[in-house]
């Protein structure tokens, strides 16, 4: 486990140091890799796969052309987020620790499901199916609650970094953020997590229905629709919980604020997320490949044979560990974006270099006539990331416009 985390951390440090080169390489690779796959598939006679890969290459090129003026902002916000996480490594530790209760709950629910299935009462099918649905819902809901506790904790801590200078940071900010997530924000976390969990249960049931040939076509369409709705809910939920963490608003009010942001800024938020998601996914894949190569090298040097299942396990674990770390970065990106849109002047008061970088990138994305970000602010709340933030500050913090 230490080796997996060490490799991922090293890659992220390199990523932070050479982020612009890395993003450029990823953007180019996203176009050329499907093209290479398409060429190989066509040469070997797999025309269908070749055409699909070629289509993916053209779509990637179209997306890259469309996103040309947004790549700079996505790169800059990635760099700022990594800088913040680098100063607060305890957030990564919290995310890794949170995996343990998720695994334990999975074992518990799997055991309960096994017992329910082998003792399925066909005379009381409704009750048995209700038990299975309850267990599935509890599994997905618990997963989402734990994940969102980490997300809200990260958002609170990043917002504290945003609104306070390095010399003015409150004591034990990560612990305070975790306490806040588990108390004040816990109701909103549970509500947002429940919405996603319910959609995941529905998608699971539709996936099972797809196995029935009688309803296969309808089920496939329904699964695709459910997956799209679930993705939208996860995306909306992530930004809504940022408002919950930073401004202390209710989940409903936070969702309305996210809607206003999307309405005023268009699809920019989604497109920026797409760019950063591609880059972070590439980091996960790269970590998995590096670990696999190191494992192969170790077995070769020690004159031992590595089995395919072992190699696949290394790949999977390497990807998952990097995925946990990049999820923290994703939370930081969402938080900094919301804070910057709501109150850019606060960052100028606390971290001038980060503000200048983001403001310059914002001008490239929107033009010099839209640099005054807080003119379209969606929220009128004051940041409540710490106790100090609930009062009017005359030094490093500023109230939201």
mmCIF file of C-alpha atoms in Angstrom:
data_model
loop_
_atom_site.group_PDB
_atom_site.id
_atom_site.type_symbol
_atom_site.label_atom_id
_atom_site.label_comp_id
_atom_site.label_asym_id
_atom_site.label_seq_id
_atom_site.Cartn_x
_atom_site.Cartn_y
_atom_site.Cartn_z
ATOM 1 C CA UNK A 1 0.000 0.000 0.000
ATOM 2 C CA UNK A 2 2.848 2.366 0.815
ATOM 3 C CA UNK A 3 4.411 1.651 -2.571
ATOM 4 C CA UNK A 4 1.126 2.367 -4.365
ATOM 5 C CA UNK A 5 0.640 5.655 -2.518
ATOM 6 C CA UNK A 6 4.298 6.612 -2.919
ATOM 7 C CA UNK A 7 4.184 6.120 -6.690
ATOM 8 C CA UNK A 8 0.961 8.123 -6.989
ATOM 9 C CA UNK A 9 2.343 10.934 -4.805
ATOM 10 C CA UNK A 10 5.571 11.079 -6.816
ATOM 11 C CA UNK A 11 3.632 11.274 -10.074
ATOM 12 C CA UNK A 12 1.490 14.094 -8.683
ATOM 13 C CA UNK A 13 4.578 16.041 -7.601
ATOM 14 C CA UNK A 14 6.010 15.689 -11.109
ATOM 15 C CA UNK A 15 2.576 16.559 -12.505
ATOM 16 C CA UNK A 16 2.495 19.734 -10.391
ATOM 17 C CA UNK A 17 5.986 20.754 -11.491
ATOM 18 C CA UNK A 18 5.405 20.263 -15.231
ATOM 19 C CA UNK A 19 1.640 20.719 -15.373
ATOM 20 C CA UNK A 20 1.449 22.735 -18.601
ATOM 21 C CA UNK A 21 3.549 20.238 -20.539
ATOM 22 C CA UNK A 22 1.585 17.384 -19.014
ATOM 23 C CA UNK A 23 -1.808 18.874 -19.971
ATOM 24 C CA UNK A 24 -0.586 19.561 -23.518
ATOM 25 C CA UNK A 25 0.630 15.959 -23.876
ATOM 26 C CA UNK A 26 -2.681 14.593 -22.558
ATOM 27 C CA UNK A 27 -4.724 16.752 -24.936
ATOM 28 C CA UNK A 28 -2.656 15.639 -27.940
ATOM 29 C CA UNK A 29 -2.679 11.990 -26.794
ATOM 30 C CA UNK A 30 -6.478 12.058 -26.487
ATOM 31 C CA UNK A 31 -6.591 12.710 -30.256
ATOM 32 C CA UNK A 32 -3.755 10.506 -31.486
ATOM 33 C CA UNK A 33 -4.241 7.419 -29.295
ATOM 34 C CA UNK A 34 -7.678 6.540 -30.791
ATOM 35 C CA UNK A 35 -6.164 7.170 -34.234
ATOM 36 C CA UNK A 36 -3.394 4.635 -33.547
ATOM 37 C CA UNK A 37 -5.947 2.132 -32.224
ATOM 38 C CA UNK A 38 -8.075 2.704 -35.336
ATOM 39 C CA UNK A 39 -5.108 2.072 -37.663
ATOM 40 C CA UNK A 40 -4.169 -1.151 -35.883
ATOM 41 C CA UNK A 41 -7.783 -2.362 -35.886
ATOM 42 C CA UNK A 42 -8.271 -1.676 -39.599
ATOM 43 C CA UNK A 43 -4.947 -3.314 -40.543
ATOM 44 C CA UNK A 44 -5.847 -6.448 -38.552
ATOM 45 C CA UNK A 45 -9.303 -6.606 -40.142
ATOM 46 C CA UNK A 46 -11.465 -5.290 -37.281
ATOM 47 C CA UNK A 47 -13.227 -2.674 -39.372
ATOM 48 C CA UNK A 48 -16.052 -1.929 -36.940
ATOM 49 C CA UNK A 49 -13.666 -1.268 -34.047
ATOM 50 C CA UNK A 50 -11.434 0.743 -36.366
ATOM 51 C CA UNK A 51 -14.280 3.007 -37.488
ATOM 52 C CA UNK A 52 -15.417 3.532 -33.893
ATOM 53 C CA UNK A 53 -11.883 4.429 -32.781
ATOM 54 C CA UNK A 54 -11.503 6.778 -35.754
ATOM 55 C CA UNK A 55 -14.773 8.477 -34.799
ATOM 56 C CA UNK A 56 -13.483 8.864 -31.240
ATOM 57 C CA UNK A 57 -10.316 10.477 -32.608
ATOM 58 C CA UNK A 58 -12.301 13.015 -34.645
ATOM 59 C CA UNK A 59 -14.574 13.764 -31.673
ATOM 60 C CA UNK A 60 -11.518 14.329 -29.472
ATOM 61 C CA UNK A 61 -10.044 16.690 -32.068
ATOM 62 C CA UNK A 62 -13.343 18.585 -32.300
ATOM 63 C CA UNK A 63 -13.525 18.814 -28.506
ATOM 64 C CA UNK A 64 -9.915 20.034 -28.317
ATOM 65 C CA UNK A 65 -10.591 22.711 -30.956
ATOM 66 C CA UNK A 66 -13.709 23.822 -29.098
ATOM 67 C CA UNK A 67 -11.837 23.963 -25.791
ATOM 68 C CA UNK A 68 -8.744 25.797 -27.043
ATOM 69 C CA UNK A 69 -9.429 29.010 -25.107
ATOM 70 C CA UNK A 70 -10.450 27.102 -21.967
ATOM 71 C CA UNK A 71 -7.400 24.878 -21.618
ATOM 72 C CA UNK A 72 -5.357 27.666 -20.035
ATOM 73 C CA UNK A 73 -7.930 28.234 -17.274
ATOM 74 C CA UNK A 74 -8.307 24.497 -16.641
ATOM 75 C CA UNK A 75 -4.505 24.169 -16.427
ATOM 76 C CA UNK A 76 -4.224 27.136 -14.060
ATOM 77 C CA UNK A 77 -6.981 25.986 -11.726
ATOM 78 C CA UNK A 78 -5.363 22.522 -11.670
ATOM 79 C CA UNK A 79 -2.060 24.103 -10.672
ATOM 80 C CA UNK A 80 -3.654 26.226 -7.927
ATOM 81 C CA UNK A 81 -5.589 23.212 -6.609
ATOM 82 C CA UNK A 82 -2.441 21.080 -6.503
ATOM 83 C CA UNK A 83 -0.636 23.871 -4.660
ATOM 84 C CA UNK A 84 -3.371 23.908 -2.024
ATOM 85 C CA UNK A 85 -3.452 20.110 -1.655
ATOM 86 C CA UNK A 86 0.342 20.027 -1.469
ATOM 87 C CA UNK A 87 0.132 22.344 1.547
ATOM 88 C CA UNK A 88 -2.559 20.142 3.130
ATOM 89 C CA UNK A 89 -1.488 16.484 2.670
ATOM 90 C CA UNK A 90 -3.806 15.437 5.509
ATOM 91 C CA UNK A 91 -6.701 15.711 3.030
ATOM 92 C CA UNK A 92 -5.184 12.911 0.941
ATOM 93 C CA UNK A 93 -4.663 10.867 4.108
ATOM 94 C CA UNK A 94 -8.327 11.374 5.048
ATOM 95 C CA UNK A 95 -9.463 10.218 1.593
ATOM 96 C CA UNK A 96 -7.342 7.057 1.836
ATOM 97 C CA UNK A 97 -8.562 6.303 5.380
ATOM 98 C CA UNK A 98 -12.174 6.729 4.198
ATOM 99 C CA UNK A 99 -11.709 3.741 1.875
ATOM 100 C CA UNK A 100 -11.565 1.389 4.898
ATOM 101 C CA UNK A 101 -15.156 1.908 6.165
ATOM 102 C CA UNK A 102 -16.369 1.639 2.574
ATOM 103 C CA UNK A 103 -14.669 -1.749 2.208
ATOM 104 C CA UNK A 104 -15.988 -2.950 5.577
ATOM 105 C CA UNK A 105 -19.531 -1.875 4.713
ATOM 106 C CA UNK A 106 -19.253 -3.637 1.342
ATOM 107 C CA UNK A 107 -18.298 -6.906 3.073
ATOM 108 C CA UNK A 108 -21.162 -6.495 5.547
ATOM 109 C CA UNK A 109 -23.801 -5.791 2.872
ATOM 110 C CA UNK A 110 -22.460 -8.539 0.586
ATOM 111 C CA UNK A 111 -22.789 -11.036 3.458
ATOM 112 C CA UNK A 112 -26.318 -9.827 4.211
ATOM 113 C CA UNK A 113 -27.276 -10.011 0.507
ATOM 114 C CA UNK A 114 -25.922 -13.545 0.249
ATOM 115 C CA UNK A 115 -27.966 -14.600 3.257
ATOM 116 C CA UNK A 116 -31.084 -12.919 1.853
ATOM 117 C CA UNK A 117 -30.712 -14.543 -1.567
ATOM 118 C CA UNK A 118 -30.129 -18.112 -0.327
ATOM 119 C CA UNK A 119 -33.135 -17.808 2.011
ATOM 120 C CA UNK A 120 -35.343 -16.089 -0.596
ATOM 121 C CA UNK A 121 -38.986 -16.645 0.289
ATOM 122 C CA UNK A 122 -40.916 -17.218 -2.932
ATOM 123 C CA UNK A 123 -44.204 -17.143 -1.052
ATOM 124 C CA UNK A 124 -43.450 -13.650 0.205
ATOM 125 C CA UNK A 125 -41.574 -12.263 -2.778
ATOM 126 C CA UNK A 126 -42.456 -8.643 -2.050
ATOM 127 C CA UNK A 127 -40.850 -8.726 1.395
ATOM 128 C CA UNK A 128 -37.740 -10.513 0.088
ATOM 129 C CA UNK A 129 -37.327 -8.034 -2.755
ATOM 130 C CA UNK A 130 -37.806 -5.136 -0.334
ATOM 131 C CA UNK A 131 -34.996 -6.547 1.796
ATOM 132 C CA UNK A 132 -32.693 -6.747 -1.234
ATOM 133 C CA UNK A 133 -33.568 -3.206 -2.326
ATOM 134 C CA UNK A 134 -32.981 -1.909 1.193
ATOM 135 C CA UNK A 135 -29.545 -3.531 1.323
ATOM 136 C CA UNK A 136 -28.593 -2.154 -2.103
ATOM 137 C CA UNK A 137 -29.765 1.316 -1.134
ATOM 138 C CA UNK A 138 -27.834 1.169 2.138
ATOM 139 C CA UNK A 139 -24.699 0.107 0.247
ATOM 140 C CA UNK A 140 -24.858 2.900 -2.336
ATOM 141 C CA UNK A 141 -26.028 5.497 0.186
ATOM 142 C CA UNK A 142 -23.259 4.744 2.683
ATOM 143 C CA UNK A 143 -20.675 4.868 -0.107
ATOM 144 C CA UNK A 144 -21.910 8.271 -1.219
ATOM 145 C CA UNK A 145 -22.135 9.651 2.331
ATOM 146 C CA UNK A 146 -18.527 8.685 3.135
ATOM 147 C CA UNK A 147 -17.318 10.015 -0.211
ATOM 148 C CA UNK A 148 -19.170 13.303 0.268
ATOM 149 C CA UNK A 149 -17.898 13.722 3.829
ATOM 150 C CA UNK A 150 -14.397 13.713 2.334
ATOM 151 C CA UNK A 151 -15.565 16.065 -0.425
ATOM 152 C CA UNK A 152 -17.136 18.581 1.978
ATOM 153 C CA UNK A 153 -14.128 18.382 4.309
ATOM 154 C CA UNK A 154 -11.819 19.094 1.374
ATOM 155 C CA UNK A 155 -14.036 21.955 0.167
ATOM 156 C CA UNK A 156 -14.134 23.527 3.627
ATOM 157 C CA UNK A 157 -10.374 23.274 4.029
ATOM 158 C CA UNK A 158 -9.663 24.629 0.529
ATOM 159 C CA UNK A 159 -12.095 27.509 1.098
ATOM 160 C CA UNK A 160 -10.268 28.327 4.340
ATOM 161 C CA UNK A 161 -7.025 28.410 2.365
ATOM 162 C CA UNK A 162 -8.743 30.612 -0.229
ATOM 163 C CA UNK A 163 -10.147 33.210 2.189
ATOM 164 C CA UNK A 164 -7.183 33.271 4.590
ATOM 165 C CA UNK A 165 -3.532 34.010 3.898
ATOM 166 C CA UNK A 166 -0.906 31.413 4.843
ATOM 167 C CA UNK A 167 0.107 33.424 7.924
ATOM 168 C CA UNK A 168 -3.510 33.778 9.033
ATOM 169 C CA UNK A 169 -4.676 30.149 8.810
ATOM 170 C CA UNK A 170 -6.708 28.913 11.821
ATOM 171 C CA UNK A 171 -5.321 26.069 13.980
ATOM 172 C CA UNK A 172 -6.070 22.472 12.931
ATOM 173 C CA UNK A 173 -8.137 23.511 9.883
ATOM 174 C CA UNK A 174 -8.550 19.998 8.436
ATOM 175 C CA UNK A 175 -9.861 18.604 11.730
ATOM 176 C CA UNK A 176 -12.252 21.555 12.054
ATOM 177 C CA UNK A 177 -13.434 20.955 8.484
ATOM 178 C CA UNK A 178 -14.058 17.267 9.219
ATOM 179 C CA UNK A 179 -16.041 18.139 12.359
ATOM 180 C CA UNK A 180 -18.122 20.591 10.355
ATOM 181 C CA UNK A 181 -18.815 17.975 7.656
ATOM 182 C CA UNK A 182 -19.912 15.428 10.279
ATOM 183 C CA UNK A 183 -22.169 17.874 12.168
ATOM 184 C CA UNK A 184 -23.456 21.076 10.560
ATOM 185 C CA UNK A 185 -23.259 19.858 6.948
ATOM 186 C CA UNK A 186 -24.165 16.215 7.601
ATOM 187 C CA UNK A 187 -27.880 16.585 6.805
ATOM 188 C CA UNK A 188 -27.162 18.133 3.403
ATOM 189 C CA UNK A 189 -24.554 15.447 2.727
ATOM 190 C CA UNK A 190 -27.046 12.679 3.499
ATOM 191 C CA UNK A 191 -29.786 14.280 1.375
ATOM 192 C CA UNK A 192 -27.547 14.779 -1.659
ATOM 193 C CA UNK A 193 -26.097 11.288 -1.272
ATOM 194 C CA UNK A 194 -29.586 9.752 -1.063
ATOM 195 C CA UNK A 195 -30.581 11.220 -4.434
ATOM 196 C CA UNK A 196 -27.567 9.627 -6.121
ATOM 197 C CA UNK A 197 -27.981 6.321 -4.257
ATOM 198 C CA UNK A 198 -31.621 6.023 -5.363
ATOM 199 C CA UNK A 199 -30.611 6.593 -8.978
ATOM 200 C CA UNK A 200 -27.844 3.985 -8.651
ATOM 201 C CA UNK A 201 -30.352 1.422 -7.336
ATOM 202 C CA UNK A 202 -32.669 2.168 -10.261
ATOM 203 C CA UNK A 203 -29.800 1.774 -12.729
ATOM 204 C CA UNK A 204 -28.774 -1.513 -11.069
ATOM 205 C CA UNK A 205 -32.311 -2.892 -11.416
ATOM 206 C CA UNK A 206 -32.513 -1.792 -15.049
ATOM 207 C CA UNK A 207 -29.156 -3.448 -15.731
ATOM 208 C CA UNK A 208 -30.523 -6.701 -14.314
ATOM 209 C CA UNK A 209 -33.660 -6.328 -16.439
ATOM 210 C CA UNK A 210 -31.420 -6.009 -19.501
ATOM 211 C CA UNK A 211 -30.532 -9.681 -19.067
ATOM 212 C CA UNK A 212 -34.143 -10.609 -19.837
ATOM 213 C CA UNK A 213 -34.352 -10.937 -23.623
ATOM 214 C CA UNK A 214 -38.018 -9.942 -23.559
ATOM 215 C CA UNK A 215 -37.195 -6.422 -22.295
ATOM 216 C CA UNK A 216 -33.607 -6.142 -23.524
ATOM 217 C CA UNK A 217 -34.058 -3.249 -26.003
ATOM 218 C CA UNK A 218 -36.224 -1.141 -23.691
ATOM 219 C CA UNK A 219 -33.906 -1.873 -20.764
ATOM 220 C CA UNK A 220 -30.830 -0.773 -22.726
ATOM 221 C CA UNK A 221 -32.425 2.580 -23.515
ATOM 222 C CA UNK A 222 -33.567 2.958 -19.918
ATOM 223 C CA UNK A 223 -30.076 2.121 -18.570
ATOM 224 C CA UNK A 224 -28.519 4.760 -20.837
ATOM 225 C CA UNK A 225 -31.025 7.366 -19.648
ATOM 226 C CA UNK A 226 -30.486 6.399 -15.997
ATOM 227 C CA UNK A 227 -26.703 6.601 -16.413
ATOM 228 C CA UNK A 228 -26.970 10.076 -17.968
ATOM 229 C CA UNK A 229 -29.254 11.252 -15.151
ATOM 230 C CA UNK A 230 -26.959 9.743 -12.511
ATOM 231 C CA UNK A 231 -23.929 11.496 -14.035
ATOM 232 C CA UNK A 232 -25.801 14.810 -14.020
ATOM 233 C CA UNK A 233 -26.846 14.284 -10.393
ATOM 234 C CA UNK A 234 -23.270 13.491 -9.300
ATOM 235 C CA UNK A 235 -21.978 16.576 -11.086
ATOM 236 C CA UNK A 236 -24.707 18.855 -9.668
ATOM 237 C CA UNK A 237 -24.332 17.328 -6.211
ATOM 238 C CA UNK A 238 -20.573 17.993 -6.165
ATOM 239 C CA UNK A 239 -20.994 21.725 -6.750
ATOM 240 C CA UNK A 240 -24.041 22.014 -4.480
ATOM 241 C CA UNK A 241 -22.036 20.525 -1.605
ATOM 242 C CA UNK A 242 -19.286 23.080 -2.267
ATOM 243 C CA UNK A 243 -21.827 25.805 -1.452
ATOM 244 C CA UNK A 244 -22.887 23.828 1.620
ATOM 245 C CA UNK A 245 -19.256 23.621 2.755
ATOM 246 C CA UNK A 246 -18.214 27.194 1.979
ATOM 247 C CA UNK A 247 -21.338 29.258 2.634
ATOM 248 C CA UNK A 248 -23.293 27.031 5.027
ATOM 249 C CA UNK A 249 -26.458 27.143 2.912
ATOM 250 C CA UNK A 250 -29.012 24.335 2.767
ATOM 251 C CA UNK A 251 -28.749 21.738 0.020
ATOM 252 C CA UNK A 252 -31.796 23.131 -1.815
ATOM 253 C CA UNK A 253 -30.455 26.695 -1.744
ATOM 254 C CA UNK A 254 -27.027 25.430 -2.771
ATOM 255 C CA UNK A 255 -28.569 23.608 -5.758
ATOM 256 C CA UNK A 256 -30.306 26.848 -6.777
ATOM 257 C CA UNK A 257 -26.967 28.680 -6.590
ATOM 258 C CA UNK A 258 -25.355 26.059 -8.841
ATOM 259 C CA UNK A 259 -28.218 26.521 -11.292
ATOM 260 C CA UNK A 260 -27.559 30.262 -11.340
ATOM 261 C CA UNK A 261 -23.853 29.700 -11.955
ATOM 262 C CA UNK A 262 -24.605 27.415 -14.918
ATOM 263 C CA UNK A 263 -27.170 29.911 -16.215
ATOM 264 C CA UNK A 264 -24.812 32.911 -16.034
ATOM 265 C CA UNK A 265 -21.617 31.142 -17.114
ATOM 266 C CA UNK A 266 -23.189 28.724 -19.582
ATOM 267 C CA UNK A 267 -21.505 25.346 -20.022
ATOM 268 C CA UNK A 268 -18.087 26.689 -19.023
ATOM 269 C CA UNK A 269 -18.157 24.905 -15.681
ATOM 270 C CA UNK A 270 -18.962 21.570 -17.318
ATOM 271 C CA UNK A 271 -16.353 22.009 -20.038
ATOM 272 C CA UNK A 272 -13.640 22.982 -17.555
ATOM 273 C CA UNK A 273 -14.516 19.889 -15.529
ATOM 274 C CA UNK A 274 -14.259 17.741 -18.655
ATOM 275 C CA UNK A 275 -10.726 18.971 -19.354
ATOM 276 C CA UNK A 276 -9.519 18.458 -15.775
ATOM 277 C CA UNK A 277 -11.277 15.073 -15.611
ATOM 278 C CA UNK A 278 -9.421 13.877 -18.732
ATOM 279 C CA UNK A 279 -6.097 14.955 -17.247
ATOM 280 C CA UNK A 280 -6.760 13.397 -13.829
ATOM 281 C CA UNK A 281 -7.940 10.149 -15.424
ATOM 282 C CA UNK A 282 -4.714 10.052 -17.436
ATOM 283 C CA UNK A 283 -2.785 10.415 -14.153
ATOM 284 C CA UNK A 284 -4.630 7.378 -12.744
ATOM 285 C CA UNK A 285 -3.900 5.302 -15.848
ATOM 286 C CA UNK A 286 -0.265 6.390 -15.833
ATOM 287 C CA UNK A 287 0.094 5.435 -12.167
ATOM 288 C CA UNK A 288 -1.362 1.988 -12.876
ATOM 289 C CA UNK A 289 1.009 1.457 -15.817
ATOM 290 C CA UNK A 290 4.073 2.630 -13.877
ATOM 291 C CA UNK A 291 3.271 0.274 -10.998
ATOM 292 C CA UNK A 292 2.751 -2.607 -13.421
ATOM 293 C CA UNK A 293 6.092 -1.944 -15.114
ATOM 294 C CA UNK A 294 7.846 -1.730 -11.738
ATOM 295 C CA UNK A 295 6.247 -5.029 -10.705
ATOM 296 C CA UNK A 296 7.352 -6.693 -13.943
ATOM 297 C CA UNK A 297 10.857 -5.338 -13.492
ATOM 298 C CA UNK A 298 10.978 -6.647 -9.921
ATOM 299 C CA UNK A 299 9.884 -10.133 -10.965
ATOM 300 C CA UNK A 300 12.351 -10.182 -13.872
ATOM 301 C CA UNK A 301 15.272 -9.119 -11.655
ATOM 302 C CA UNK A 302 14.366 -11.734 -9.047
ATOM 303 C CA UNK A 303 13.915 -14.427 -11.748
ATOM 304 C CA UNK A 304 10.315 -15.037 -10.768
ATOM 305 C CA UNK A 305 7.171 -15.300 -12.862
ATOM 306 C CA UNK A 306 4.242 -12.966 -12.424
ATOM 307 C CA UNK A 307 0.766 -14.300 -13.135
ATOM 308 C CA UNK A 308 -1.798 -12.416 -15.198
ATOM 309 C CA UNK A 309 -4.258 -12.098 -12.253
ATOM 310 C CA UNK A 310 -1.454 -10.628 -10.124
ATOM 311 C CA UNK A 311 -0.582 -8.106 -12.851
ATOM 312 C CA UNK A 312 -4.238 -7.137 -13.265
ATOM 313 C CA UNK A 313 -4.536 -6.682 -9.502
ATOM 314 C CA UNK A 314 -1.541 -4.335 -9.503
ATOM 315 C CA UNK A 315 -3.120 -2.373 -12.367
ATOM 316 C CA UNK A 316 -6.465 -2.122 -10.584
ATOM 317 C CA UNK A 317 -5.024 -1.147 -7.187
ATOM 318 C CA UNK A 318 -2.677 1.392 -8.776
ATOM 319 C CA UNK A 319 -5.577 3.003 -10.629
ATOM 320 C CA UNK A 320 -7.817 3.044 -7.543
ATOM 321 C CA UNK A 321 -5.185 4.570 -5.233
ATOM 322 C CA UNK A 322 -4.503 7.327 -7.749
ATOM 323 C CA UNK A 323 -8.264 7.720 -8.161
ATOM 324 C CA UNK A 324 -8.702 8.375 -4.442
ATOM 325 C CA UNK A 325 -5.986 11.043 -4.510
ATOM 326 C CA UNK A 326 -7.294 12.703 -7.674
ATOM 327 C CA UNK A 327 -10.808 12.818 -6.171
ATOM 328 C CA UNK A 328 -9.399 15.186 -3.537
ATOM 329 C CA UNK A 329 -7.901 17.327 -6.315
ATOM 330 C CA UNK A 330 -11.263 17.317 -8.109
ATOM 331 C CA UNK A 331 -12.966 18.596 -4.936
ATOM 332 C CA UNK A 332 -10.357 21.338 -4.648
ATOM 333 C CA UNK A 333 -10.923 22.355 -8.280
ATOM 334 C CA UNK A 334 -14.689 22.643 -7.758
ATOM 335 C CA UNK A 335 -14.201 24.698 -4.593
ATOM 336 C CA UNK A 336 -11.681 27.125 -6.057
ATOM 337 C CA UNK A 337 -13.878 27.610 -9.132
ATOM 338 C CA UNK A 338 -16.952 28.473 -7.043
ATOM 339 C CA UNK A 339 -14.988 30.736 -4.695
ATOM 340 C CA UNK A 340 -13.297 32.503 -7.614
ATOM 341 C CA UNK A 341 -16.589 33.104 -9.405
ATOM 342 C CA UNK A 342 -18.269 34.298 -6.212
ATOM 343 C CA UNK A 343 -15.478 36.393 -4.689
ATOM 344 C CA UNK A 344 -12.237 36.808 -6.678
ATOM 345 C CA UNK A 345 -11.121 39.815 -4.603
ATOM 346 C CA UNK A 346 -10.688 37.569 -1.547
ATOM 347 C CA UNK A 347 -8.028 35.528 -3.338
ATOM 348 C CA UNK A 348 -6.274 38.711 -4.388
ATOM 349 C CA UNK A 349 -6.056 39.655 -0.690
ATOM 350 C CA UNK A 350 -4.721 36.285 0.454
ATOM 351 C CA UNK A 351 -2.800 34.669 -2.447
ATOM 352 C CA UNK A 352 -1.832 37.281 -5.017
ATOM 353 C CA UNK A 353 0.119 34.945 -7.307
ATOM 354 C CA UNK A 354 -2.772 32.472 -7.559
ATOM 355 C CA UNK A 355 -5.198 35.331 -8.219
ATOM 356 C CA UNK A 356 -3.069 36.809 -11.010
ATOM 357 C CA UNK A 357 -2.759 33.408 -12.708
ATOM 358 C CA UNK A 358 -6.482 32.683 -12.539
ATOM 359 C CA UNK A 359 -7.497 36.206 -13.582
ATOM 360 C CA UNK A 360 -5.199 36.084 -16.622
ATOM 361 C CA UNK A 361 -6.554 32.671 -17.621
ATOM 362 C CA UNK A 362 -10.114 33.914 -17.106
ATOM 363 C CA UNK A 363 -9.454 36.844 -19.468
ATOM 364 C CA UNK A 364 -8.230 34.397 -22.116
ATOM 365 C CA UNK A 365 -11.375 32.309 -21.691
ATOM 366 C CA UNK A 366 -13.994 35.096 -21.550
ATOM 367 C CA UNK A 367 -12.275 38.249 -22.738
ATOM 368 C CA UNK A 368 -11.189 41.387 -20.893
ATOM 369 C CA UNK A 369 -14.758 42.677 -20.669
ATOM 370 C CA UNK A 370 -15.737 39.905 -18.231
ATOM 371 C CA UNK A 371 -12.897 40.069 -15.742
ATOM 372 C CA UNK A 372 -15.172 41.411 -13.005
ATOM 373 C CA UNK A 373 -16.360 38.000 -11.936
ATOM 374 C CA UNK A 374 -18.316 38.992 -8.874
ATOM 375 C CA UNK A 375 -20.779 41.020 -10.905
ATOM 376 C CA UNK A 376 -22.646 37.797 -11.717
ATOM 377 C CA UNK A 377 -22.343 36.234 -8.290
ATOM 378 C CA UNK A 378 -24.959 33.572 -7.578
ATOM 379 C CA UNK A 379 -24.756 33.757 -3.819
ATOM 380 C CA UNK A 380 -25.231 36.572 -1.349
ATOM 381 C CA UNK A 381 -23.950 34.620 1.640
ATOM 382 C CA UNK A 382 -20.813 35.214 3.628
ATOM 383 C CA UNK A 383 -18.271 32.361 3.687
ATOM 384 C CA UNK A 384 -18.636 30.299 6.873
ATOM 385 C CA UNK A 385 -15.712 27.928 6.454
ATOM 386 C CA UNK A 386 -14.450 28.699 9.950
ATOM 387 C CA UNK A 387 -15.770 30.506 12.973
ATOM 388 C CA UNK A 388 -13.799 33.587 12.008
ATOM 389 C CA UNK A 389 -15.387 33.663 8.597
ATOM 390 C CA UNK A 390 -18.824 34.285 9.991
ATOM 391 C CA UNK A 391 -17.808 37.754 11.096
ATOM 392 C CA UNK A 392 -16.880 40.741 8.987
ATOM 393 C CA UNK A 393 -13.155 40.768 8.319
ATOM 394 C CA UNK A 394 -11.211 43.922 7.729
ATOM 395 C CA UNK A 395 -7.912 42.276 6.856
ATOM 396 C CA UNK A 396 -7.698 39.218 4.633
ATOM 397 C CA UNK A 397 -11.292 38.191 3.950
ATOM 398 C CA UNK A 398 -14.027 39.957 2.051
ATOM 399 C CA UNK A 399 -17.746 39.327 1.996
ATOM 400 C CA UNK A 400 -19.374 37.818 -1.066
ATOM 401 C CA UNK A 401 -20.904 40.322 -3.425
#
